[in-house]
N, C-alpha and C. Protein backbone atom coordinates (compact mmCIF):
# COMPACT_ATOMS: atom_id res chain seq x y z
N UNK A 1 159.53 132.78 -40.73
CA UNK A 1 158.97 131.43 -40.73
C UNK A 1 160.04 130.40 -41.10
N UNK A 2 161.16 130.61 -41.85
CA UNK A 2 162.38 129.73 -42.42
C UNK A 2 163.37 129.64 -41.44
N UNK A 3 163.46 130.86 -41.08
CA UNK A 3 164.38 131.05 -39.63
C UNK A 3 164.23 130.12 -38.89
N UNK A 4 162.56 130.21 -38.60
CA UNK A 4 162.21 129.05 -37.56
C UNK A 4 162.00 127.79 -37.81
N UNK A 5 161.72 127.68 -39.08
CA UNK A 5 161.85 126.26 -39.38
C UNK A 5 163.79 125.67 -39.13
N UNK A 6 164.48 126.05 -40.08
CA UNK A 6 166.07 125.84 -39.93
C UNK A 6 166.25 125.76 -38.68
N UNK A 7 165.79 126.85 -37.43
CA UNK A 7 166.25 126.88 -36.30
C UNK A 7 165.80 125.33 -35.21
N UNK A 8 164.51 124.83 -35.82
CA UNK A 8 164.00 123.75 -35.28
C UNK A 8 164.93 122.58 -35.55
N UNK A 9 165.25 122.59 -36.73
CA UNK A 9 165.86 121.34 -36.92
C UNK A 9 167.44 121.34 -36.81
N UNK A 10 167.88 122.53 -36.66
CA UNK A 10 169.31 122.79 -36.08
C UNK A 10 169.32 122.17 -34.48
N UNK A 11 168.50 122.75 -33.65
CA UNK A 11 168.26 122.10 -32.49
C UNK A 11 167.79 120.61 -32.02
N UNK A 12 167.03 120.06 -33.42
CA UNK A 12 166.90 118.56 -33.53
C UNK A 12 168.48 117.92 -33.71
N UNK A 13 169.32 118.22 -34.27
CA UNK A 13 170.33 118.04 -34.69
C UNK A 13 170.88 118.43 -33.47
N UNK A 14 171.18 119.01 -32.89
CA UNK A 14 172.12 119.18 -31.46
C UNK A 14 171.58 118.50 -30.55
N UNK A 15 170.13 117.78 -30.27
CA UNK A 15 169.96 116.96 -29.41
C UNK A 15 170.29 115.51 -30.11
N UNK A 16 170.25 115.50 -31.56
CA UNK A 16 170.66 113.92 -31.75
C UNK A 16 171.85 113.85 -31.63
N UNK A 17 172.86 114.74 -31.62
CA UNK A 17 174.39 114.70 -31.82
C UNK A 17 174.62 114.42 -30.21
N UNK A 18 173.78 114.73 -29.29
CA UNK A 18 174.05 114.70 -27.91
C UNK A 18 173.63 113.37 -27.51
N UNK A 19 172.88 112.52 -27.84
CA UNK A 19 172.33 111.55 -27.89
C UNK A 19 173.08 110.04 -28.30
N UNK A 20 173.85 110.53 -29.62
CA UNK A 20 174.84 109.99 -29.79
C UNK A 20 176.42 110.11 -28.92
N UNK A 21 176.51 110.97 -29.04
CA UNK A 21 177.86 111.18 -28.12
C UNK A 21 177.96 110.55 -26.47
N UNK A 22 176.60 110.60 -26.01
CA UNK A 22 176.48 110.07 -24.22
C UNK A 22 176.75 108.21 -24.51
N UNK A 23 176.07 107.73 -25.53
CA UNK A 23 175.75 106.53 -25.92
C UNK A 23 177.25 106.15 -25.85
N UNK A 24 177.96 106.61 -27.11
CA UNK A 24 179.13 106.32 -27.47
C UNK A 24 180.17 106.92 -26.49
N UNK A 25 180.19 107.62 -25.45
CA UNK A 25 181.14 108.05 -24.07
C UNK A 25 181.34 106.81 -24.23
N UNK A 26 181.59 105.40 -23.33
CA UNK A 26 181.66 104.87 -22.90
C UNK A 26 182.67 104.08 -23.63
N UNK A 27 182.18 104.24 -25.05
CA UNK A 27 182.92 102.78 -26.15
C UNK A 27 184.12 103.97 -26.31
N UNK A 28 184.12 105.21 -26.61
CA UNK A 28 185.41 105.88 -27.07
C UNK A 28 185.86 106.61 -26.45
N UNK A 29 186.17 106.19 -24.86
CA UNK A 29 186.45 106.68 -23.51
C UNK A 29 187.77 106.20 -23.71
N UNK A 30 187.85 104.64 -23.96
CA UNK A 30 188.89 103.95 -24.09
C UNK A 30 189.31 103.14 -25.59
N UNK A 31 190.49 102.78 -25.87
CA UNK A 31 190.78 102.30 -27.14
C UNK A 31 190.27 100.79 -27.20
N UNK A 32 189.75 100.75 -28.31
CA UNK A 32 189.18 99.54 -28.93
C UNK A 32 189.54 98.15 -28.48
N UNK A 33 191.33 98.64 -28.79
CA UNK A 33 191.70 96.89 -28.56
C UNK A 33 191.80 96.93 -27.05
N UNK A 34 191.56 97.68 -25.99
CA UNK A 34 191.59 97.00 -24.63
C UNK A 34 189.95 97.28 -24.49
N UNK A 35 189.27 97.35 -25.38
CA UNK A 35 188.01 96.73 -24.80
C UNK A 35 187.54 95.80 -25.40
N UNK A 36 187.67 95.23 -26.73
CA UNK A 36 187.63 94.09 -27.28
C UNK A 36 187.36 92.64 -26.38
N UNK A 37 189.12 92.44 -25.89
CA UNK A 37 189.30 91.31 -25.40
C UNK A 37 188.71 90.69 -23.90
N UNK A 38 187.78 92.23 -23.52
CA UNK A 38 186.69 92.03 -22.21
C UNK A 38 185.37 91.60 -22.59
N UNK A 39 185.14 91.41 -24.04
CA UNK A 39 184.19 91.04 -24.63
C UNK A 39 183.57 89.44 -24.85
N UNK A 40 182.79 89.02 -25.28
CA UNK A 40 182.58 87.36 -25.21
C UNK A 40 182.19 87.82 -27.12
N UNK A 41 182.45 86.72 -27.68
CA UNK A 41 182.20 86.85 -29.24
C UNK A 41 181.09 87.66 -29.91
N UNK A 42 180.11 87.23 -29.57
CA UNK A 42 178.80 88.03 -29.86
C UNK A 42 178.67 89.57 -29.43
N UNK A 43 179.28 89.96 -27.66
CA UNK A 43 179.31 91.47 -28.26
C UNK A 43 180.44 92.30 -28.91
N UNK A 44 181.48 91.45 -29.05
CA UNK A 44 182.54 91.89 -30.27
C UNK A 44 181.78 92.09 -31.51
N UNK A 45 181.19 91.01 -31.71
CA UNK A 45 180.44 91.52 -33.30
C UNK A 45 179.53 92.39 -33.65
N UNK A 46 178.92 92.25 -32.36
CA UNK A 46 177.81 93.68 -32.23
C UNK A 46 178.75 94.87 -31.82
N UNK A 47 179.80 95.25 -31.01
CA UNK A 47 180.40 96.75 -31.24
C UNK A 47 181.02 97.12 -32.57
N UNK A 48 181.86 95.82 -33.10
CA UNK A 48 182.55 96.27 -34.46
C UNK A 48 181.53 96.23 -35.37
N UNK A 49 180.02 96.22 -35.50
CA UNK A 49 179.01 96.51 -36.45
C UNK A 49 178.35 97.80 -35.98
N UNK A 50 179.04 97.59 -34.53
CA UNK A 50 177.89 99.50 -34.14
C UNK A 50 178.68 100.49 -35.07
N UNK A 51 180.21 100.34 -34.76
CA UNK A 51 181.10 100.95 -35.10
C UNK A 51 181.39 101.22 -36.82
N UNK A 52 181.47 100.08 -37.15
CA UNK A 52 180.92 100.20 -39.06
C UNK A 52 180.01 100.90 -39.31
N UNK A 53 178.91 100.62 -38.67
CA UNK A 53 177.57 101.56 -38.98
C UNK A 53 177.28 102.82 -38.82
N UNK A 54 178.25 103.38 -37.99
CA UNK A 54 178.14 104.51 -37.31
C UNK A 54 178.98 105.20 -38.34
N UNK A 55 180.33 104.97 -38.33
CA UNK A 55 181.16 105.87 -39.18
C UNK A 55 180.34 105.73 -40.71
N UNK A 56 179.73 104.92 -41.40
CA UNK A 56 179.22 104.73 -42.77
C UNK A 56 177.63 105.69 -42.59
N UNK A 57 177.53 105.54 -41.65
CA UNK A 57 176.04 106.85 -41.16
C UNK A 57 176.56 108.25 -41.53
N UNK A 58 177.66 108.16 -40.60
CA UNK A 58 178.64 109.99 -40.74
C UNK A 58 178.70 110.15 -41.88
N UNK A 59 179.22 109.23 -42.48
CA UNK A 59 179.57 109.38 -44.08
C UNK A 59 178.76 109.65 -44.95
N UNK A 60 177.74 109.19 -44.93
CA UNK A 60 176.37 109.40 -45.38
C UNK A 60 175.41 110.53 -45.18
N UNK A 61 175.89 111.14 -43.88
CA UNK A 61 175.55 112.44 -43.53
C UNK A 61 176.04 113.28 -44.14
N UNK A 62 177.64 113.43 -44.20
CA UNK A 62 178.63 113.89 -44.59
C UNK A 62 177.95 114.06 -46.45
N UNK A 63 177.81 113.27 -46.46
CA UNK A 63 177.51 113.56 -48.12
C UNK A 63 176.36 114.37 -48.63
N UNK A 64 175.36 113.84 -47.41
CA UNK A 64 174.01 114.66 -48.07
C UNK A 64 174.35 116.07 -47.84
N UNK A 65 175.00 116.59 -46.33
CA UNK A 65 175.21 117.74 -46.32
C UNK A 65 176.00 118.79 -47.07
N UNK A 66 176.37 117.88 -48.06
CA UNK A 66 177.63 118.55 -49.35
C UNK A 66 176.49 118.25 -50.18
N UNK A 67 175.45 118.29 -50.48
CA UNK A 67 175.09 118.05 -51.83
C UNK A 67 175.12 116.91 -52.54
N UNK A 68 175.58 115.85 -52.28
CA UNK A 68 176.38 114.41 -52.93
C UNK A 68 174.83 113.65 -53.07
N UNK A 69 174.13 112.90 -53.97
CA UNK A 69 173.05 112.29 -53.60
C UNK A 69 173.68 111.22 -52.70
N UNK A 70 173.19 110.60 -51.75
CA UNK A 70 174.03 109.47 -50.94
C UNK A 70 173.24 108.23 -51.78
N UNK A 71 172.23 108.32 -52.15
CA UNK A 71 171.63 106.78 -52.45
C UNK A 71 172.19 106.50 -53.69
N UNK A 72 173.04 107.68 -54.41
CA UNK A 72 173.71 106.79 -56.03
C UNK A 72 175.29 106.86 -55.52
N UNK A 73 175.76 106.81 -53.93
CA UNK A 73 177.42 106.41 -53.83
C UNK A 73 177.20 105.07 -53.37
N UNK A 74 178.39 104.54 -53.14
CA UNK A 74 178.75 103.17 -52.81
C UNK A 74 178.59 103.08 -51.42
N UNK A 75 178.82 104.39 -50.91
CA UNK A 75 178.07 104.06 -49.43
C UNK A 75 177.01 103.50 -49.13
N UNK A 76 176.30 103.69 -50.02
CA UNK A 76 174.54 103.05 -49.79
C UNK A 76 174.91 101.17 -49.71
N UNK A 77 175.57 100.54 -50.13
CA UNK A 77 176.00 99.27 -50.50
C UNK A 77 176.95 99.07 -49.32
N UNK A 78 177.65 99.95 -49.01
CA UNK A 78 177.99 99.26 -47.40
C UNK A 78 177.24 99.66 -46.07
N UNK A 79 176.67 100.59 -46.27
CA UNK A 79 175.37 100.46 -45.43
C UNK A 79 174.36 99.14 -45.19
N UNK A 80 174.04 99.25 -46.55
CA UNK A 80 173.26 97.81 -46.78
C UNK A 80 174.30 96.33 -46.26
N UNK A 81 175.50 96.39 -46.45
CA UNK A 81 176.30 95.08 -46.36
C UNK A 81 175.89 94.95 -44.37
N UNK A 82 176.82 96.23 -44.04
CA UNK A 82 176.47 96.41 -42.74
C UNK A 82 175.31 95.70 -41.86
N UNK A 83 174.50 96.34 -42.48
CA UNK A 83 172.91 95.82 -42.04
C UNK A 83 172.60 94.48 -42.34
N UNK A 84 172.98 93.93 -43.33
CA UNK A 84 172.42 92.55 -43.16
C UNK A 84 173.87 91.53 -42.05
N UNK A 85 175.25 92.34 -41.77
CA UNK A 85 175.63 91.67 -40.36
C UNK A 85 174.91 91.66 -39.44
N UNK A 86 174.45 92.63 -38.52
CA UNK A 86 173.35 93.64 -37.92
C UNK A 86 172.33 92.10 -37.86
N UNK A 87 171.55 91.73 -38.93
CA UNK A 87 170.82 90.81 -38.92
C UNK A 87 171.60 89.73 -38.77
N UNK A 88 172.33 89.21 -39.13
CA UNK A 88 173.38 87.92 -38.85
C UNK A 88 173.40 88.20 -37.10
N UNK A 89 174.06 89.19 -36.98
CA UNK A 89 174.14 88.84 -35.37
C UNK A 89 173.23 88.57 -34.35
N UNK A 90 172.12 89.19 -35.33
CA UNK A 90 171.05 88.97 -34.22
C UNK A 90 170.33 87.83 -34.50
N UNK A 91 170.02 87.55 -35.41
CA UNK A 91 169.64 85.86 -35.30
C UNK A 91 170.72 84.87 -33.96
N UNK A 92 172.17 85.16 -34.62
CA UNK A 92 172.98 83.99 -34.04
C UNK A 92 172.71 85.11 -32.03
N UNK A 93 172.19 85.61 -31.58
CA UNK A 93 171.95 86.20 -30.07
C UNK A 93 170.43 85.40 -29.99
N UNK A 94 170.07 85.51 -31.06
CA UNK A 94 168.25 84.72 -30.61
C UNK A 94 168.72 83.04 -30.24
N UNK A 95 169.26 82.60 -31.32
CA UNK A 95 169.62 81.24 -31.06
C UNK A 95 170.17 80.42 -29.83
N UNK A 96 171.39 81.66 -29.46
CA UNK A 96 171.74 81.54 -28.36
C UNK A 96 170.93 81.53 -27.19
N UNK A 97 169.91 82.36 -27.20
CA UNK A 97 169.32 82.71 -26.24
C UNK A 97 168.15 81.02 -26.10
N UNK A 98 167.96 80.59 -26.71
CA UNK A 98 166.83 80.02 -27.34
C UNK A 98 167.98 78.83 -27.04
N UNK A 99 169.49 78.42 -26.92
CA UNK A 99 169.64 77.58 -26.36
C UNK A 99 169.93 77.55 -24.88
N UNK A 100 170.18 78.67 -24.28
CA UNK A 100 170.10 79.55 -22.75
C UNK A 100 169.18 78.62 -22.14
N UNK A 101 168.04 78.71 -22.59
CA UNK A 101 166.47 78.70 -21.92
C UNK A 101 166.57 76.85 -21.05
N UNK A 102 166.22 76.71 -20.17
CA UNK A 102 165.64 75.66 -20.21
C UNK A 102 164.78 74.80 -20.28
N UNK A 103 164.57 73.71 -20.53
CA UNK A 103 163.68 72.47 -21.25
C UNK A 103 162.79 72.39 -20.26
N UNK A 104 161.21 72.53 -20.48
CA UNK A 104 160.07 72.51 -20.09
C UNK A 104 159.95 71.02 -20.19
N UNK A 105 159.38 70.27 -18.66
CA UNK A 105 159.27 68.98 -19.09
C UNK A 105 157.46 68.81 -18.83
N UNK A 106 157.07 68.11 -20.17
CA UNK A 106 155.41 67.87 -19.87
C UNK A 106 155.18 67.22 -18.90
N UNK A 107 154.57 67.82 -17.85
CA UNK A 107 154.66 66.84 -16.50
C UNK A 107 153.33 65.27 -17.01
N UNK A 108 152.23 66.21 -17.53
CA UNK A 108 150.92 65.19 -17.52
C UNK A 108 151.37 64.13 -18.96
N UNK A 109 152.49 64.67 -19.84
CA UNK A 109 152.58 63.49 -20.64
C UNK A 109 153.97 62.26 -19.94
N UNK A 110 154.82 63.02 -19.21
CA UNK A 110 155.55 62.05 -18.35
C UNK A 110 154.94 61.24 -17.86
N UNK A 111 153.80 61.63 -17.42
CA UNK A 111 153.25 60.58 -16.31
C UNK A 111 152.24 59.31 -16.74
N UNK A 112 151.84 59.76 -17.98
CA UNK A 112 150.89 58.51 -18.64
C UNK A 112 152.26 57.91 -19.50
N UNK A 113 153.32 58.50 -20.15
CA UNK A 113 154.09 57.45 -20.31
C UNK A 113 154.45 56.39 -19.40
N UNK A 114 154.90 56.76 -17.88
CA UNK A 114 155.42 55.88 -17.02
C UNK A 114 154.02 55.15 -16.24
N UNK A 115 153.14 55.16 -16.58
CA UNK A 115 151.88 55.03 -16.01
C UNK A 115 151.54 53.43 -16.84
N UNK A 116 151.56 53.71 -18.84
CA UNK A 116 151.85 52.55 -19.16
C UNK A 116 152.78 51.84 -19.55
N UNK A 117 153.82 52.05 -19.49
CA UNK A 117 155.29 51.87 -18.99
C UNK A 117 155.19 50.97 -17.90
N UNK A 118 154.97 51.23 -17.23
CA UNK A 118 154.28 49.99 -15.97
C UNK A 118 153.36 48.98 -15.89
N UNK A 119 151.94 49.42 -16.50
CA UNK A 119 151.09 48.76 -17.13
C UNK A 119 151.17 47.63 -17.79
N UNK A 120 152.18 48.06 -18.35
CA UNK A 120 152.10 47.26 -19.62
C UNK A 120 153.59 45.88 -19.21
N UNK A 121 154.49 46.64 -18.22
CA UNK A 121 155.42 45.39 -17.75
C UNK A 121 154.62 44.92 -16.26
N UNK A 122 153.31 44.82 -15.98
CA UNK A 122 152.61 43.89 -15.11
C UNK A 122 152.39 43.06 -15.94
């Protein structure tokens, strides 16, 4: 019954490790700084936070699997720092986006403005 339990989550673990690795093909196919500068600001900040997050994850893995509690190392505190960039960036992508959009014009209040707008210079 332990066998099979261990054996389940050994195999959970080889599909997340696979999961990760297809994701990340792409970013560590090639070196950093020649993919950087193909970037526009915002997804620079979002790969160099995937990338923080990711290695401080390993690390964090890395520890529980030694025994280490991870939530009383200092990793836990750059995890956390991490994450609230993570949130920084994504606000400043909403904003952006949110200035992207374009301006809805009230057609039925345009038109009673210029309606007494006129009106009112007879």
């Amino acid at each position: 019954m332990a066998d099979q339990k261990v054996s389940k989550h050994v195999d959970q673990l080889t599909a997340a490790v696979d999961q990760v690795q297809a994701a990340l093909g792409p970013i560590l196919s090639q070196p950093l700084n020649e993919i950087l500068p193909k970037l526009t600001p915002i997804q620079r900040c979002e790969l160099e936070a995937l990338v923080a997050y990711s290695i401080d994850t390993l690390f964090w893995i890395y520890l529980k699997v030694n025994g280490v509690p991870p939530k009383e190392h200092p990793i836990m505190k750059e995890l956390q720092r991490v994450q609230r960039y993570i949130e920084k960036i994504n606000k400043a992508k909403d904003s952006e986006t949110r200035e992207a959009r374009p301006m809805k014009v009230d057609a039925e209040a345009a038109d009673r403005i210029i309606r007494n707008t006129v009106a009112s210079a007879k």
